[in-house]
Coordinates of C-alpha atoms and ligand atoms in Angstrom, one line a residue:
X141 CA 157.0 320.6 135.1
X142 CA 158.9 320.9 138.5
X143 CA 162.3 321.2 138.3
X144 CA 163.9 318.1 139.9
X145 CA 165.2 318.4 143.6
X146 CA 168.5 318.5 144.9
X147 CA 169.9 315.4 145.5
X148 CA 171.9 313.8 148.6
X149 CA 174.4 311.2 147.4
X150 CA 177.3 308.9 149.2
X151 CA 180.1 308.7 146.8
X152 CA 182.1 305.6 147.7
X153 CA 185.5 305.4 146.3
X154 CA 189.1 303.3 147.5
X155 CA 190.7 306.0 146.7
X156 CA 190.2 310.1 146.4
X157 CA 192.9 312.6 145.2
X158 CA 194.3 314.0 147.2
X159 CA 194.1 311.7 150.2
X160 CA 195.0 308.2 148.4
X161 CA 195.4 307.2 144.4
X162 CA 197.2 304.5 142.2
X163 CA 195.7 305.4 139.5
X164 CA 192.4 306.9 137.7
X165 CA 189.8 306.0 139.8
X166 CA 190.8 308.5 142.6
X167 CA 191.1 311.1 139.9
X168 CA 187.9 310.8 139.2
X169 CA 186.8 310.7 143.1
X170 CA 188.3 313.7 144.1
X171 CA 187.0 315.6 141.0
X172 CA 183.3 314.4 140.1
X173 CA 181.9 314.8 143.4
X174 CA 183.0 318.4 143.4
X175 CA 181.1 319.7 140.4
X176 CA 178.4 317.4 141.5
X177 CA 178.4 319.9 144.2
X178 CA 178.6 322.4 142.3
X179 CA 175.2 321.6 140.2
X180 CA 173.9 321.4 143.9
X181 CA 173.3 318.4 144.9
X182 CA 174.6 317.5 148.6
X183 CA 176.8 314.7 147.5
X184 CA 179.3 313.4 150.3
X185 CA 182.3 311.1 150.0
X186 CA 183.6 308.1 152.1
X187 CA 186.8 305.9 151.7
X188 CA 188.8 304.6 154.3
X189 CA 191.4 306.3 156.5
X190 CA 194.6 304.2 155.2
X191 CA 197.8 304.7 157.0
X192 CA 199.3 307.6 154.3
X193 CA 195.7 309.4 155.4
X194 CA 197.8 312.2 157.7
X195 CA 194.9 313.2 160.0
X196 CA 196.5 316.3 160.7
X197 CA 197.8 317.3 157.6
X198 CA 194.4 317.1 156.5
X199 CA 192.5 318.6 159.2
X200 CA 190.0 315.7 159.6
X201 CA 188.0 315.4 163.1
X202 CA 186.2 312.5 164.8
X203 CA 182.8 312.7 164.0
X204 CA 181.5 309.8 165.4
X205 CA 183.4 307.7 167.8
X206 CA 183.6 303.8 167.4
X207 CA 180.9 301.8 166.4
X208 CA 180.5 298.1 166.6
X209 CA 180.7 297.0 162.7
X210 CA 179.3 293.4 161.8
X211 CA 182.3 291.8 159.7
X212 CA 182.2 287.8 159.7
X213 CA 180.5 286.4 162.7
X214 CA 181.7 288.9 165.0
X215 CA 182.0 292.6 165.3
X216 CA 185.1 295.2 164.8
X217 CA 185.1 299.0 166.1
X218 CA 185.5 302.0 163.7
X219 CA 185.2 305.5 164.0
X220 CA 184.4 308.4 161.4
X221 CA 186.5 310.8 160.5
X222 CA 185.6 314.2 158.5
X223 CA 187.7 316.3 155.8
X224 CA 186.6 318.4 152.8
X225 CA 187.1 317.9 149.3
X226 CA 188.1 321.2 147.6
X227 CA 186.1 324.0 149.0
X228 CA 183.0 322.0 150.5
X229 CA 182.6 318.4 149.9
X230 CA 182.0 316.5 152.6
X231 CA 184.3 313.6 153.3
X232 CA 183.8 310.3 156.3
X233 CA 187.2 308.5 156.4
X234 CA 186.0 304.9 158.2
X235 CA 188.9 304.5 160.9
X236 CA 189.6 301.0 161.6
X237 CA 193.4 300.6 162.5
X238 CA 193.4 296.4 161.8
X239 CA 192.4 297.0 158.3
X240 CA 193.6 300.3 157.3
X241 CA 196.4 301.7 159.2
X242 CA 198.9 300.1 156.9
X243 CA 201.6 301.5 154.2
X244 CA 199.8 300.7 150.8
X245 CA 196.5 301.0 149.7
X246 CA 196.2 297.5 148.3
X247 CA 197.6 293.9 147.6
X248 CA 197.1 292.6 150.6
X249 CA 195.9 289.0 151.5
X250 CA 192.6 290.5 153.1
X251 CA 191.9 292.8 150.9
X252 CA 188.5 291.0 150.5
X253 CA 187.5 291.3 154.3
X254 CA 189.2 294.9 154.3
X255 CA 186.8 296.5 151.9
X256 CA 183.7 294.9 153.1
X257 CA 184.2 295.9 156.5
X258 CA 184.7 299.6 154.6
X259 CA 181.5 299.1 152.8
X260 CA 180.0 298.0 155.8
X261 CA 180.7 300.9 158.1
X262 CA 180.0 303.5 155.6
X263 CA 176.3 301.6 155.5
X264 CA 176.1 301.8 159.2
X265 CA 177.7 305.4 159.5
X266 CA 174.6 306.5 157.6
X267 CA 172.1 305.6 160.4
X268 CA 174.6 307.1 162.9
X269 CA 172.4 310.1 165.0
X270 CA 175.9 312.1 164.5
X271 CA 175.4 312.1 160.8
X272 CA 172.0 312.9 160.6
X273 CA 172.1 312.2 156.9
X274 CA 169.6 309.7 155.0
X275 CA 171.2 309.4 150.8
X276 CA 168.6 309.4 148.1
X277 CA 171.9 307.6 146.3
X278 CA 174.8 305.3 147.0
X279 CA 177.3 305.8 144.1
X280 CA 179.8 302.1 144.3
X281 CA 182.5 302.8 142.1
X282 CA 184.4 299.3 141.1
X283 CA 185.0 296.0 143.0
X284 CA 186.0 297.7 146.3
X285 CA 182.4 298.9 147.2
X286 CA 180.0 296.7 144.6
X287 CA 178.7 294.2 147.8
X288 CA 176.6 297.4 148.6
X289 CA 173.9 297.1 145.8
X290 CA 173.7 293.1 147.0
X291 CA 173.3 294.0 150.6
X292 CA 170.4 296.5 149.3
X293 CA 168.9 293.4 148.0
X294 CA 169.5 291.2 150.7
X295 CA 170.7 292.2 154.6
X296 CA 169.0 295.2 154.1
X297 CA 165.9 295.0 152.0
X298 CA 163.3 295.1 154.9
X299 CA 164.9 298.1 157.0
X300 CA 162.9 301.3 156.3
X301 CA 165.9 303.3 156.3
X302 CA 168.0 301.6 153.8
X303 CA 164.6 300.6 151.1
X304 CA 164.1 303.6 149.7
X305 CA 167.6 304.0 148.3
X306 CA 168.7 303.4 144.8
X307 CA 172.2 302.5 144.1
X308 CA 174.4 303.1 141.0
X309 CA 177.4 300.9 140.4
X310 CA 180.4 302.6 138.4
X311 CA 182.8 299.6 136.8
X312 CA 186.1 301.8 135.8
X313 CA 187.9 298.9 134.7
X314 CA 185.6 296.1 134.0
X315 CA 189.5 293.7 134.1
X316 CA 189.8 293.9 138.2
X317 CA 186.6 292.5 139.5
X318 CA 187.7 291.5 143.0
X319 CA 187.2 287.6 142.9
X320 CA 187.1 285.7 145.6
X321 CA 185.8 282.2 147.4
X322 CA 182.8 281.5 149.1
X323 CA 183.8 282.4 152.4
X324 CA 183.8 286.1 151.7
X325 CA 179.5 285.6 151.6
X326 CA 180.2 284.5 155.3
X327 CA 182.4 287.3 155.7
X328 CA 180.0 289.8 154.1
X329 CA 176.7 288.2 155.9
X330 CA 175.1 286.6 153.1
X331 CA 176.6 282.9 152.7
X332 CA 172.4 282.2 153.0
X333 CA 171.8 283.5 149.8
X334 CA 174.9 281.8 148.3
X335 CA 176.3 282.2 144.5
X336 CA 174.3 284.3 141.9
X337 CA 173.3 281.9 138.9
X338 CA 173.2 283.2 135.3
X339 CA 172.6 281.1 132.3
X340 CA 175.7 280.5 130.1
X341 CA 178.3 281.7 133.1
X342 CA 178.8 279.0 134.7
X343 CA 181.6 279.8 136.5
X344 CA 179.6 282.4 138.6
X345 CA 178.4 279.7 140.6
X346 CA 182.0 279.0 141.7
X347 CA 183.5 282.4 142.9
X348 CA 182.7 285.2 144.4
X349 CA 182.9 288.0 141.6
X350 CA 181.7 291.0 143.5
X351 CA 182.0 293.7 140.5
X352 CA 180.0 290.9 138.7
X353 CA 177.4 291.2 141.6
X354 CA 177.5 295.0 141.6
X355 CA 176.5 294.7 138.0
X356 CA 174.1 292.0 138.9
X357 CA 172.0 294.1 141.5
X358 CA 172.7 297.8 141.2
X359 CA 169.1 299.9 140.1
X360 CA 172.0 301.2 137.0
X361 CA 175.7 300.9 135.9
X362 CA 177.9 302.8 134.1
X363 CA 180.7 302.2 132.7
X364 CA 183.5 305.6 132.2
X365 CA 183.0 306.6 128.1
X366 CA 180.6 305.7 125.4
X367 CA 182.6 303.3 123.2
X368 CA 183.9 301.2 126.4
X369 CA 180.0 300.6 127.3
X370 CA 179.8 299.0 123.6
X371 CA 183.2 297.3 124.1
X372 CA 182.3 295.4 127.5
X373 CA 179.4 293.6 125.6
X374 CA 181.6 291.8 123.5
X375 CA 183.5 288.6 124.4
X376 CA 186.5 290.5 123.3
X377 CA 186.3 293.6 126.5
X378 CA 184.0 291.6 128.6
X379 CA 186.2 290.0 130.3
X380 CA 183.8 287.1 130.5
X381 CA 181.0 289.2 132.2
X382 CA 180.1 290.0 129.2
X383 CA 176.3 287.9 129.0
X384 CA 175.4 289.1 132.5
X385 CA 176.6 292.8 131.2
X386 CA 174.2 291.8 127.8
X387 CA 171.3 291.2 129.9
X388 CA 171.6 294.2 131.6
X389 CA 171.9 296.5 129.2
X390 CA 168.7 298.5 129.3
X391 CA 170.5 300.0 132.5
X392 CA 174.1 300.0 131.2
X393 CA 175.5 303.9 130.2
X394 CA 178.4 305.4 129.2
X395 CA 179.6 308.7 130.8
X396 CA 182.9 310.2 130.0
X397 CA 185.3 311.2 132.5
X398 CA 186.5 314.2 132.9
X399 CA 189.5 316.0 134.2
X400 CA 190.2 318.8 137.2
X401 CA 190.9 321.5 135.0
X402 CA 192.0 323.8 137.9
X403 CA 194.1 321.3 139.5
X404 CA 195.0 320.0 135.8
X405 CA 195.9 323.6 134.4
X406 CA 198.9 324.6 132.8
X407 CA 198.5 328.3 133.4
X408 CA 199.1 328.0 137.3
X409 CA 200.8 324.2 138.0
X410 CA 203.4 324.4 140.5
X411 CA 205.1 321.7 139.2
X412 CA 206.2 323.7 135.5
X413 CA 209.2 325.3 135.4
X414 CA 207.3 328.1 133.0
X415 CA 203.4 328.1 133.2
X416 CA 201.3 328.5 130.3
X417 CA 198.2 328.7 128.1
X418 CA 197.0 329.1 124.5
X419 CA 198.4 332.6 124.2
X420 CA 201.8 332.2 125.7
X421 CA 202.0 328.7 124.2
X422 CA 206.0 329.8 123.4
X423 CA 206.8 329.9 126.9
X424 CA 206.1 325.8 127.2
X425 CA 209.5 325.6 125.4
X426 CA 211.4 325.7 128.5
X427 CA 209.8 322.9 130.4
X428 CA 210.6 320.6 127.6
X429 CA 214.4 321.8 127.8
X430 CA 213.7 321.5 132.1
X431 CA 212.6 318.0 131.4
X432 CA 215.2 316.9 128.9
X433 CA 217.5 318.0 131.6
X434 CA 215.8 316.4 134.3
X435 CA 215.9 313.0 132.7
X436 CA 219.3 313.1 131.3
X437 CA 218.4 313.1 128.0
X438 CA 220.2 315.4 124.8
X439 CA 219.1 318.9 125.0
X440 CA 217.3 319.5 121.7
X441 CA 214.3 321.7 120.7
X442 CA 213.6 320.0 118.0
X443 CA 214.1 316.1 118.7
X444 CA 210.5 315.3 119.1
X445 CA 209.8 313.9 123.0
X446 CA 207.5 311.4 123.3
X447 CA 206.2 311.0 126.9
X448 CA 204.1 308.4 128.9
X449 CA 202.9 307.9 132.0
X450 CA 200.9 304.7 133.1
X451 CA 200.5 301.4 135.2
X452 CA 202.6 298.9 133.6
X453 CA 200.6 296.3 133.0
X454 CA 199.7 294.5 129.6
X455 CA 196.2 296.7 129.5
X456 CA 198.7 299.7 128.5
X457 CA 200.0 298.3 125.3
X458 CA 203.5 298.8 126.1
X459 CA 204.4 295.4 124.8
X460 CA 204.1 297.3 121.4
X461 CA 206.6 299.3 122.1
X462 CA 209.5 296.9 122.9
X463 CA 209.2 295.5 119.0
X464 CA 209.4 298.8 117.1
X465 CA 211.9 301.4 119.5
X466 CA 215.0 299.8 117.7
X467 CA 213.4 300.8 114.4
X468 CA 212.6 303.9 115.7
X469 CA 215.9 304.8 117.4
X470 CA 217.4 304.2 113.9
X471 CA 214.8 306.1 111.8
X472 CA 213.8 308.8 114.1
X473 CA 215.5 310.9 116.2
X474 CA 212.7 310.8 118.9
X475 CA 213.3 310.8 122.4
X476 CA 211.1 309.2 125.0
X477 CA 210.7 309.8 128.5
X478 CA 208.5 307.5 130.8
X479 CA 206.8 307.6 134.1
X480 CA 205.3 304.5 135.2
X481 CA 204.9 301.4 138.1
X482 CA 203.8 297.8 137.7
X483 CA 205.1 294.3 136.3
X484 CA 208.1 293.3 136.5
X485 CA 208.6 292.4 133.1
X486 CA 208.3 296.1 131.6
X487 CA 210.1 297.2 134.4
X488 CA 213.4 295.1 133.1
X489 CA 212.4 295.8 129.4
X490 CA 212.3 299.8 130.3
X491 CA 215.8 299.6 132.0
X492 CA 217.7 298.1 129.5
X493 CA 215.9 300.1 126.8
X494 CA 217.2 303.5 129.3
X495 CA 220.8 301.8 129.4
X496 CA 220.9 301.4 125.3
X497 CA 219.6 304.6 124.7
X498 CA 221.1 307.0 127.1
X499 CA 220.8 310.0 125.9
X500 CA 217.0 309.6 124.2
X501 CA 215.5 307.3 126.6
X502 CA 214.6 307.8 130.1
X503 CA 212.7 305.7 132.1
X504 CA 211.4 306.3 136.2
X505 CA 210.5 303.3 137.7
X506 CA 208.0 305.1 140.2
X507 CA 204.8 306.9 141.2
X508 CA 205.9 310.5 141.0
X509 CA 202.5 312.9 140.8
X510 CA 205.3 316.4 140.2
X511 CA 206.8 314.6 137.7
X512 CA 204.1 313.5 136.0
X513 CA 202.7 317.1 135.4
X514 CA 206.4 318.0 134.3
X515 CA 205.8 314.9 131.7
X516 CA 202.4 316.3 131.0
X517 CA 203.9 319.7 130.2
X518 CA 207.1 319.2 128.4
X519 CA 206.7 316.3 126.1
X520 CA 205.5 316.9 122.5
X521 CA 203.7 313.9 122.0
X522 CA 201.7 311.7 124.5
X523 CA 202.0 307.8 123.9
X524 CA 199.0 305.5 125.5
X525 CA 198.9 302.5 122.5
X526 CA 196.9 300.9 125.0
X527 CA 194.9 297.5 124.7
X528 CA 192.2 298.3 126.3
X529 CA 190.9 302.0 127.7
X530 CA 188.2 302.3 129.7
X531 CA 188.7 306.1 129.6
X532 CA 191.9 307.3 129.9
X533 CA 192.4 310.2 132.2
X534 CA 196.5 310.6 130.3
X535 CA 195.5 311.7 127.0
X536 CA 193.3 314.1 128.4
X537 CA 195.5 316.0 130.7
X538 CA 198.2 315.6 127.9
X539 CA 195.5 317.9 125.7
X540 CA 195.1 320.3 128.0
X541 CA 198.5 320.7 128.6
X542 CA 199.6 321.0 124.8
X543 CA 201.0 317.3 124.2
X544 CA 199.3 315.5 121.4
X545 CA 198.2 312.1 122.1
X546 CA 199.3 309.0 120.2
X547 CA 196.6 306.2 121.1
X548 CA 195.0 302.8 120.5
X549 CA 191.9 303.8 118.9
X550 CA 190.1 302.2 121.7
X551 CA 187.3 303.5 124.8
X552 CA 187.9 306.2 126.3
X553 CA 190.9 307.1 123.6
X554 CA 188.7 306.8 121.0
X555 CA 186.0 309.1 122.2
X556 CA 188.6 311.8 123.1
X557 CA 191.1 311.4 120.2
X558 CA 190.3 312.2 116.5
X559 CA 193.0 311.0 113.9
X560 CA 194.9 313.6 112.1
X561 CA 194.1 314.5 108.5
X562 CA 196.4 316.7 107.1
X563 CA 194.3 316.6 103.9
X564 CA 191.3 318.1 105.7
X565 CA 193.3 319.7 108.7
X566 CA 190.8 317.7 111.3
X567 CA 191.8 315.8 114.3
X568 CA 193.5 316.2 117.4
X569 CA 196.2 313.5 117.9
X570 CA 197.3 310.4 115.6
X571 CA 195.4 307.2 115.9
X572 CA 195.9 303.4 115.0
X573 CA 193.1 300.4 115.1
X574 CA 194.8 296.9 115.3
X575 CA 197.0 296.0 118.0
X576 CA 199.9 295.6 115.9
X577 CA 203.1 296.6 116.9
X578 CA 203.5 298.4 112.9
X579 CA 200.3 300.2 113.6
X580 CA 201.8 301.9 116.3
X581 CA 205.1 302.7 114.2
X582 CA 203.5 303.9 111.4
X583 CA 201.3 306.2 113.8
X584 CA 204.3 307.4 115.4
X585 CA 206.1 308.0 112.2
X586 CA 202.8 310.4 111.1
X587 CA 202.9 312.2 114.6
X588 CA 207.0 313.0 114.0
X589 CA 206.6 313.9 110.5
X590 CA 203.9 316.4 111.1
X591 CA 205.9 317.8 114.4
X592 CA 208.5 318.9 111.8
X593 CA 205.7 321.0 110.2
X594 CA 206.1 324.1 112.7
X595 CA 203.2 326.0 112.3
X596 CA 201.3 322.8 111.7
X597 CA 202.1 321.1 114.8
X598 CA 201.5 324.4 116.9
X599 CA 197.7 324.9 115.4
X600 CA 197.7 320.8 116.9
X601 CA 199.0 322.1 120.1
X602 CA 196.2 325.1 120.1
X603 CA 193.2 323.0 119.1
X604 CA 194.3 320.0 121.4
X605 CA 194.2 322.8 124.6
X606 CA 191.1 323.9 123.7
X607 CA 189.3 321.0 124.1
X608 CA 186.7 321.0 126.8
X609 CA 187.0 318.1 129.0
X610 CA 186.2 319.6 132.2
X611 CA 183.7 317.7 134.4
X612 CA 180.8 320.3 133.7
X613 CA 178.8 318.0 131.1
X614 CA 179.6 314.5 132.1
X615 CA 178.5 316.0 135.9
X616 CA 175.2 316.6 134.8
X617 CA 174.4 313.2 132.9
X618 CA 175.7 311.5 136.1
X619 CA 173.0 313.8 138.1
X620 CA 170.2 312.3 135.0
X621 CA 171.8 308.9 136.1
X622 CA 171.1 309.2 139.7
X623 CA 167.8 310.1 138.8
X624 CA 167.1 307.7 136.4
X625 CA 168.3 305.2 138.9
X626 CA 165.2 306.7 141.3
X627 CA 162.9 305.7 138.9
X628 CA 164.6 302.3 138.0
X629 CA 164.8 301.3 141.8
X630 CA 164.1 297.2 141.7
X631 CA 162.1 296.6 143.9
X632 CA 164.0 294.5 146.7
X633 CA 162.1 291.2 146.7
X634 CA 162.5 291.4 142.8
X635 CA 166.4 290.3 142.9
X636 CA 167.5 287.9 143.6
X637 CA 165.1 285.7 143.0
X638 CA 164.2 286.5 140.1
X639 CA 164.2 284.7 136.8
X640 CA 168.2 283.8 137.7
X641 CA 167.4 282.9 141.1
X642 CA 170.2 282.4 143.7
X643 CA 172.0 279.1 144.2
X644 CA 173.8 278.3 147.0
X645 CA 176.6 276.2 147.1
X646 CA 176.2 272.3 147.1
X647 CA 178.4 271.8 150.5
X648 CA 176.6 272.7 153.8
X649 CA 177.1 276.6 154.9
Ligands
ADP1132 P1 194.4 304.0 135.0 O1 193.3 304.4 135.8 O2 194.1 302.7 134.2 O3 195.7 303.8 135.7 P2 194.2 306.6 133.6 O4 194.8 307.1 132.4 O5 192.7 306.6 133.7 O6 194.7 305.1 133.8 O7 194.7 307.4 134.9 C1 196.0 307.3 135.3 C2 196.3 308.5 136.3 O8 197.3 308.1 137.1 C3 196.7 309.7 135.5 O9 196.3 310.8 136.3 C4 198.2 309.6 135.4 O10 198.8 310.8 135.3 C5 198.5 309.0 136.8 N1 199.7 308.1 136.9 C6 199.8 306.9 136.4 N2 201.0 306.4 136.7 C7 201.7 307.4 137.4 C8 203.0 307.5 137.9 N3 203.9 306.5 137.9 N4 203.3 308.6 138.6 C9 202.4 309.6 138.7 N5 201.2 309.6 138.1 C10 200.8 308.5 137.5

């Protein structure tokens, strides 16, 4: 049999590290595409050129000048712009100063309009003569870029340049879906076709859900681990897409993500006071002491530090926390250090946990990426009791840097994390099941009893940096994907009027 041929895909993502990130998602952006690459296929990336998107800095140049873009009933100019991901990864940056030249990347009132103007330019960059560039693939990656496998199916179904390409649609957190009203159809060109319909969802005839429409019309989905393509099936993860996510579950997979093991790699980050590996695994000694330091907290070898870094938001279980640290405090003489931005309401809890707790609790109230690897590599235990997981990028860059993960038994955490036996000497972090707020004490209570066990908590360490979660494997099921989404390609007349059909709204457009 032939061996398959290279592929050319456009990687769409809101945000790519190094340019832009709040959280996972550009993790994965700036890292899957590059061992894509390296499998070689001629994947290419796009994303908009936000304000914190130094043009210099980054060495990007105009590649094609402005172009009218459809947005709404009129037209807005944007440019491309080209940079390189690692050593040769193609980048367009869509220009577009009213939308993009701004502080943040999002929460802003248009946020709906700004990323379908995005999506919109990167579909009319491709037939650019500048680019010169025709995808077999567009890989959408969560709410930000899923009106793309629509358009395919609508705006764009008779043009022969566009037909012939199969889409896949990533959801990386099925719990922001990017809902709007019924004038972002006018806004995106396709108030005509009006609301999807699907039996027993009602409320899909009501709002715009764009992720739900990404799921609705992309050739495959995937979600970002095994167990959280299970999970979002259930009313209890599917965060009430879950019939539509049913029904299309013959093209539903699971990939895991993986991590940037060079960026993510303890023997040469910048950020450690004493880099590190399996063989000099002594030397990590002095970042803990460098972080204990740093974050004002008791110097003490043997005080085991928890650490975690995440969005504070009720996804990441931190609600947990505020009912057993008092218990803990007394009982334990943990210390805990976290990193971490988000509501309001943990942001007070963390401070006056910080102020009752001086000396064993610190808390930074801020996105700090340097001191987050510090974090990484210092603590002895990582803590992510989260709700919900999707995948978790945390617990994996914890392992790799010698922290052992603490975790909800839950996606992505429970497809990376194996519960601690000390009976058979299996598993790779400590891990509870119900999201109970003793679960996670009695978890943490395991984890600090073991620490005291030297020589057992260092074969931990070692078998925790050995595992393999580089992007090598899960690269090459997401090449099978793109392929598999060539052969799945609906054809374009088949949605959406199909057996759901298309309803549009009951007041004149
Ligand atoms: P999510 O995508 O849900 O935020 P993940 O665990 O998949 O969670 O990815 C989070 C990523 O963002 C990790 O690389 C983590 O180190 C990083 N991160 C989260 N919060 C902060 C912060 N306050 N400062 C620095 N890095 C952070």
């Amino acid at each position: 049999m032939a061996a398959n041929p290279p592929l050319k895909v456009l990687f769409l993502s809101a945000e790519v590290v190094p340019f832009a990130k709040t959280g996972g998602l550009a993790d994965v952006a700036g890292s899957l595409p590059k061992a894509i690459r390296a499998l070689g296929h001629d994947i290419r990336v796009c994303m908009p050129r936000y304000g914190c998107v130094d043009r210099e800095r980054f060495g990007l140049q105009e590649i094609v000048p402005p172009f009218d873009v459809p947005v709404d009933k009129g037209r807005e100019p944007a440019s491309i712009w080209q940079g390189t991901l690692g050593k040769d990864v193609p980048v367009y940056f869509v220009d577009c100063p009213r939308f993009f030249d701004r502080d943040g990347i999002y929460m802003y009132p248009d946020d709906a309009e700004r990323f379908i103007f995005f999506c919109r330019a990167a579909m009319e960059m491709l037939r650019r003569p500048e680019l010169n560039w025709q995808p077999d693939i567009i890989h959408c990656n969560d709410w930000h870029t899923a009106i793309i496998p629509n358009w395919l199916h609508t705006i764009y179904k008779d043009d022969p340049f566009y037909s012939g390409i199969a889409s896949v649609y990533t959801i990386h957190n099925l719990a922001y879906q990017g809902i709007f009203g019924y004038r972002v159809l006018e806004v995106a060109g396709i108030d005509k076709y009006g609301f999807i319909y699907h039996p027993g969802m009602a409320d899909l005839g009501e709002v715009v859900d764009l992720m739900a429409r990404g799921i609705y019309f992309a050739d495959v989905i995937n979600t970002v681990s095994e167990r959280y393509a299970q999970e979002i099936l259930t009313p209890e993860f599917g965060e009430r897409l879950d019939p539509l996510l049913r029904d299309r579950r013959d093209r539903l997979f699971g990939i895991l993500n993986g991590i940037d093991n060079e960026v993510m790699n303890p023997a040469t980050d910048p950020h450690l006071c004493a880099n590190f590996d399996a063989n000099s695994l002594d030397r990590r000694a002095a970042n803990k002491e460098a972080l204990q330091c740093e974050a004002g907290l008791a110097v003490s070898p043997n005080a085991p530090l928890v650490g975690a870094i995440s969005r504070l938001t009720d996804q990441k279980g931190f609600d947990l926390i505020s009912r057993v640290i008092d218990p803990l405090m007394c009982y334990t003489d943990m210390q805990f250090v976290l990193l971490g931005t988000g509501d309001r309401n943990y942001h007070d809890m963390f401070t006056a946990l910080a102020q009752r707790y001086p000396q064993r609790v610190a808390v930074f109230l801020t996105f700090n990426a340097p001191l987050a690897q510090r974090i990484y590599g210092g603590s002895d235990i990582f803590l992510m009791p989260s709700r919900f997981e999707p995948c978790g990028l945390g617990q994996m860059i914890a392992m790799r840097y010698g922290s052992v993960p603490v975790v909800r038994a839950t996606g992505g955490l429970a497809d990376t994390v194996q519960d601690y036996d000390p009976r058979t000497d299996r598993g790779n972090g400590f891990t509870f099941e119900a999201y109970d707020s003793m679960a996670l004490f009695a978890a943490l209570v395991r984890a600090f009893e073991t620490y005291k066990h030297t020589s057992v908590w260092r074969r931990l360490m070692l078998r925790c940096m050995a595992e393999d979660f580089s992007w090598a494997r899960s690269a090459k099921k997401y090449v099978e994907l793109y392929y598999r989404a060539i052969s799945a390609r609906t054809p374009r007349e088949a949605r959406p009027f199909d057996q759901y059909g298309v309803t549009r709204p009951d007041r004149e457009a």
